[in-house]
C-alpha cells in the first residue's frame, strides 16, 4: 500500500482507540498511532520514484507524471476524477503538451490530486 | 441546525457509527456488541492479489459494509441505503434528511478527507453527518476524533463521490423508524457459532480463516527468496500496517471480540465465556507482539530471521484454531 503521510499529520489527530482489559474492568484508551512503518513505506516509495523524477528534471516527462506516481493514481483513476479522456492524459505526460495547457485543465488536475496549480507545475 | 446527537468515540468506524446511531434512538448496544453480532471477525489472505490502494490482500475483518448489513438485519432494524449518480442530488437529499432531524451515515473516501493523516485511496471510511451550519456540515467521526467536527460542503461532496475501487457514489444510510430491539440473547449465540464456522474454514478454500494464517506463515518464510531484501521489507511493512493501523488494526479487532465475549457472558449468564474472553485477549497480544517484531525487523534492530517470524505466525494460527474449535463445541452443547 503506497501511503503518503501528510507533513503535519498529528497536529489535530488523536490516534487510535483501543479496548484494554486492566485486570478488573475494560477501559478505552487512545493511543498515538506509530507512523514509523508508514514512513518507511513512504521513503521506499519515494526512492522508487527517483528514475521518474530524473526524467522530469531532464525534460523527458512532465511534472504531472511524477504527481500521478507519488499519489498512486493511475490513468483510469485520474480520468474518472477529471473527466479528461485517458489518451489526452497520456499526451499531457509529455512536457511539450503540458506546458501549453489551459488554466481550466490544470485546475481540473489540481482539484483531482488535491494540490494547488503552483505545486502541480513543479516537483519537490 | 444541529441534531442533538451524542458523540461517543469508538475503535472502528463502521461499528462506531452504527452504535452511535442506535444510541440516538435510545438503544444501548456497545460497539463490540455490534461487531460480534455482525460477525466481523475473520482472517483473509489472498496471495495472488496485488497490494495496491484498497485491495484486500490481508484482512482481519469482513468486507466493508457487511458488518452493517448483517447486524442490522439480525436486529430487525429498518434501514434505508441510497446511492446517487448525480452529486447535487445526493447533497440535496442529505439536506432534506437533516432538516427532518435524522442523523445520516455516510461512506467516504480517505484521499481527500481534510483531517485524515494519510493520503491513500481507501473508499470505505464511515462517518455520521449530524447538522448543517451555513456552508459547513457538522460530522461525527467516532474512530478518529473525540468531538464533533466541521467540514465544508465542497470537501464533503468530494469525499462522498470519491473515485477508484469500491466507489461510494455518495452512499448514505439512515434508520427509517424508531427500532424496537427485543431480546438479543438468541442472536448472540447464533453469531458466535457462525464466526467459529468462518474461522475454522472450509476444506477447499484455504484463503479464509485460521488456515490462511498458516499460508501466510509459509509466504513469510520465503519472503527473501521471492522478493529480495527490499521487497521483503516493504511486504512486511504493509503487513504491519494492516495489523496496527488500518481500521482498528488486526490486534484491535481481537481485543474487541474479547470485549464482546465478556459482554455476552454477562448477558447470557455463562461464566464459561469469560475464560474464552481472556484467551481471545491473549491472542490479540500475540498479534501485537508479532507486529512489534516485524517493525524491529524492518528497522534492523533485531536478530530474528524470517523463519522466526513464520514460527510466530504458526503459533498464532494454532492458538486461534484451538480457541474456535473449543468455542464451537461449547456452543453446540
Short mmCIF file of C-alpha atoms in Angstrom, two decimals, chain B residues 155-302:
data_model
loop_
_atom_site.label_atom_id
_atom_site.label_comp_id
_atom_site.label_asym_id
_atom_site.label_seq_id
_atom_site.Cartn_x
_atom_site.Cartn_y
_atom_site.Cartn_z
CA UNK B 155 -14.98 18.77 0.81
CA UNK B 156 -17.85 16.55 1.89
CA UNK B 157 -19.06 16.27 -1.70
CA UNK B 158 -15.57 15.40 -2.86
CA UNK B 159 -15.11 12.59 -0.33
CA UNK B 160 -18.63 11.25 -0.79
CA UNK B 161 -18.13 10.95 -4.52
CA UNK B 162 -14.58 9.63 -4.44
CA UNK B 163 -13.40 7.53 -7.37
CA UNK B 164 -11.43 4.31 -7.54
CA UNK B 165 -12.17 0.76 -6.46
CA UNK B 166 -15.42 0.40 -4.46
CA UNK B 167 -16.75 3.83 -5.46
CA UNK B 168 -19.01 5.04 -2.65
CA UNK B 169 -21.21 7.01 -5.10
CA UNK B 170 -22.49 9.14 -2.25
CA UNK B 171 -23.69 6.08 -0.37
CA UNK B 172 -25.68 7.05 2.68
CA UNK B 173 -27.81 5.19 5.18
CA UNK B 174 -30.29 6.13 7.84
CA UNK B 175 -32.70 4.42 10.21
CA UNK B 176 -36.22 4.85 8.93
CA UNK B 177 -38.34 4.50 12.01
CA UNK B 178 -37.67 4.10 15.71
CA UNK B 179 -36.46 0.50 16.02
CA UNK B 180 -37.78 -1.96 18.57
CA UNK B 181 -34.95 -4.22 19.67
CA UNK B 182 -36.06 -7.04 21.88
CA UNK B 183 -34.02 -9.91 23.28
CA UNK B 184 -30.58 -10.18 21.72
CA UNK B 185 -29.53 -13.37 23.51
CA UNK B 186 -30.58 -15.78 20.76
CA UNK B 187 -28.85 -13.66 18.14
CA UNK B 188 -25.60 -13.65 20.09
CA UNK B 189 -25.41 -17.45 20.26
CA UNK B 190 -26.12 -17.79 16.55
CA UNK B 191 -23.49 -15.24 15.57
CA UNK B 192 -20.81 -16.80 17.78
CA UNK B 193 -21.45 -20.10 16.03
CA UNK B 194 -21.23 -18.51 12.58
CA UNK B 195 -17.95 -16.76 13.43
CA UNK B 196 -16.49 -20.09 14.58
CA UNK B 197 -17.51 -21.73 11.33
CA UNK B 198 -15.92 -18.95 9.34
CA UNK B 199 -12.65 -19.06 11.27
CA UNK B 200 -12.28 -22.84 11.13
CA UNK B 201 -12.83 -22.60 7.38
CA UNK B 202 -13.88 -24.99 4.67
CA UNK B 203 -11.66 -27.68 3.23
CA UNK B 204 -11.13 -26.40 -0.29
CA UNK B 205 -10.73 -22.68 0.32
CA UNK B 206 -7.59 -22.05 2.33
CA UNK B 207 -7.75 -18.27 1.92
CA UNK B 208 -10.18 -17.70 4.79
CA UNK B 209 -9.96 -18.45 8.48
CA UNK B 210 -7.09 -19.85 10.52
CA UNK B 211 -5.67 -21.86 7.61
CA UNK B 212 -4.92 -18.58 5.85
CA UNK B 213 -2.59 -17.68 8.73
CA UNK B 214 -0.67 -20.92 8.10
CA UNK B 215 -0.48 -19.98 4.42
CA UNK B 216 0.80 -16.53 5.31
CA UNK B 217 3.47 -18.01 7.57
CA UNK B 218 4.75 -20.10 4.66
CA UNK B 219 4.93 -17.00 2.49
CA UNK B 220 6.76 -15.04 5.21
CA UNK B 221 9.45 -17.75 5.42
CA UNK B 222 10.19 -17.41 1.70
CA UNK B 223 9.98 -13.65 1.54
CA UNK B 224 13.65 -13.01 0.93
CA UNK B 225 13.94 -15.65 -1.75
CA UNK B 226 10.88 -14.33 -3.55
CA UNK B 227 11.16 -10.57 -3.41
CA UNK B 228 14.75 -9.82 -2.48
CA UNK B 229 15.83 -7.77 0.50
CA UNK B 230 13.96 -4.58 -0.24
CA UNK B 231 10.78 -6.19 -1.49
CA UNK B 232 10.62 -8.34 1.63
CA UNK B 233 10.88 -5.25 3.81
CA UNK B 234 8.05 -3.45 2.05
CA UNK B 235 5.92 -6.62 2.21
CA UNK B 236 6.47 -6.81 5.97
CA UNK B 237 5.79 -3.09 6.31
CA UNK B 238 2.42 -3.39 4.64
CA UNK B 239 1.62 -6.37 6.86
CA UNK B 240 2.47 -4.34 9.98
CA UNK B 241 0.29 -1.53 8.70
CA UNK B 242 -2.67 -3.85 8.41
CA UNK B 243 -2.08 -5.24 11.92
CA UNK B 244 -1.55 -1.91 13.63
CA UNK B 245 -3.06 0.91 11.64
CA UNK B 246 -5.83 0.05 9.21
CA UNK B 247 -9.28 0.18 10.80
CA UNK B 248 -8.57 -0.54 14.44
CA UNK B 249 -5.70 -2.73 13.42
CA UNK B 250 -5.88 -6.50 13.35
CA UNK B 251 -4.99 -6.84 17.00
CA UNK B 252 -7.62 -4.25 17.87
CA UNK B 253 -10.31 -6.45 16.35
CA UNK B 254 -9.19 -9.34 18.57
CA UNK B 255 -9.45 -7.13 21.65
CA UNK B 256 -12.88 -6.01 20.50
CA UNK B 257 -14.06 -9.60 20.10
CA UNK B 258 -12.79 -10.36 23.59
CA UNK B 259 -14.88 -7.48 24.90
CA UNK B 260 -17.88 -8.87 23.00
CA UNK B 261 -17.44 -12.29 24.62
CA UNK B 262 -17.17 -10.62 28.04
CA UNK B 263 -20.44 -8.73 27.45
CA UNK B 264 -22.09 -11.87 26.13
CA UNK B 265 -21.04 -13.77 29.25
CA UNK B 266 -22.76 -11.17 31.41
CA UNK B 267 -25.91 -11.06 29.27
CA UNK B 268 -26.27 -14.83 28.91
CA UNK B 269 -25.11 -15.53 32.46
CA UNK B 270 -22.47 -18.00 31.27
CA UNK B 271 -19.23 -17.59 33.23
CA UNK B 272 -17.52 -20.08 30.90
CA UNK B 273 -17.46 -17.44 28.14
CA UNK B 274 -15.37 -15.22 30.40
CA UNK B 275 -12.47 -17.69 30.08
CA UNK B 276 -12.77 -17.57 26.31
CA UNK B 277 -12.70 -13.81 26.50
CA UNK B 278 -9.37 -13.77 28.30
CA UNK B 279 -7.96 -16.33 25.84
CA UNK B 280 -9.00 -14.12 22.91
CA UNK B 281 -7.32 -11.20 24.64
CA UNK B 282 -4.10 -13.21 24.82
CA UNK B 283 -4.31 -13.89 21.07
CA UNK B 284 -4.64 -10.15 20.46
CA UNK B 285 -1.45 -9.63 22.47
CA UNK B 286 0.29 -12.27 20.33
CA UNK B 287 -0.64 -10.35 17.16
CA UNK B 288 0.72 -7.13 18.60
CA UNK B 289 3.98 -8.82 19.59
CA UNK B 290 4.30 -10.18 16.07
CA UNK B 291 3.77 -6.69 14.62
CA UNK B 292 6.36 -5.27 17.00
CA UNK B 293 8.90 -7.90 15.95
CA UNK B 294 8.21 -7.15 12.27
CA UNK B 295 8.68 -3.44 12.94
CA UNK B 296 12.04 -4.14 14.55
CA UNK B 297 13.00 -6.32 11.60
CA UNK B 298 12.20 -3.51 9.20
CA UNK B 299 14.37 -1.08 11.15
CA UNK B 300 17.17 -3.66 11.56
CA UNK B 301 17.04 -3.74 15.34
CA UNK B 302 16.60 -7.46 15.90
#
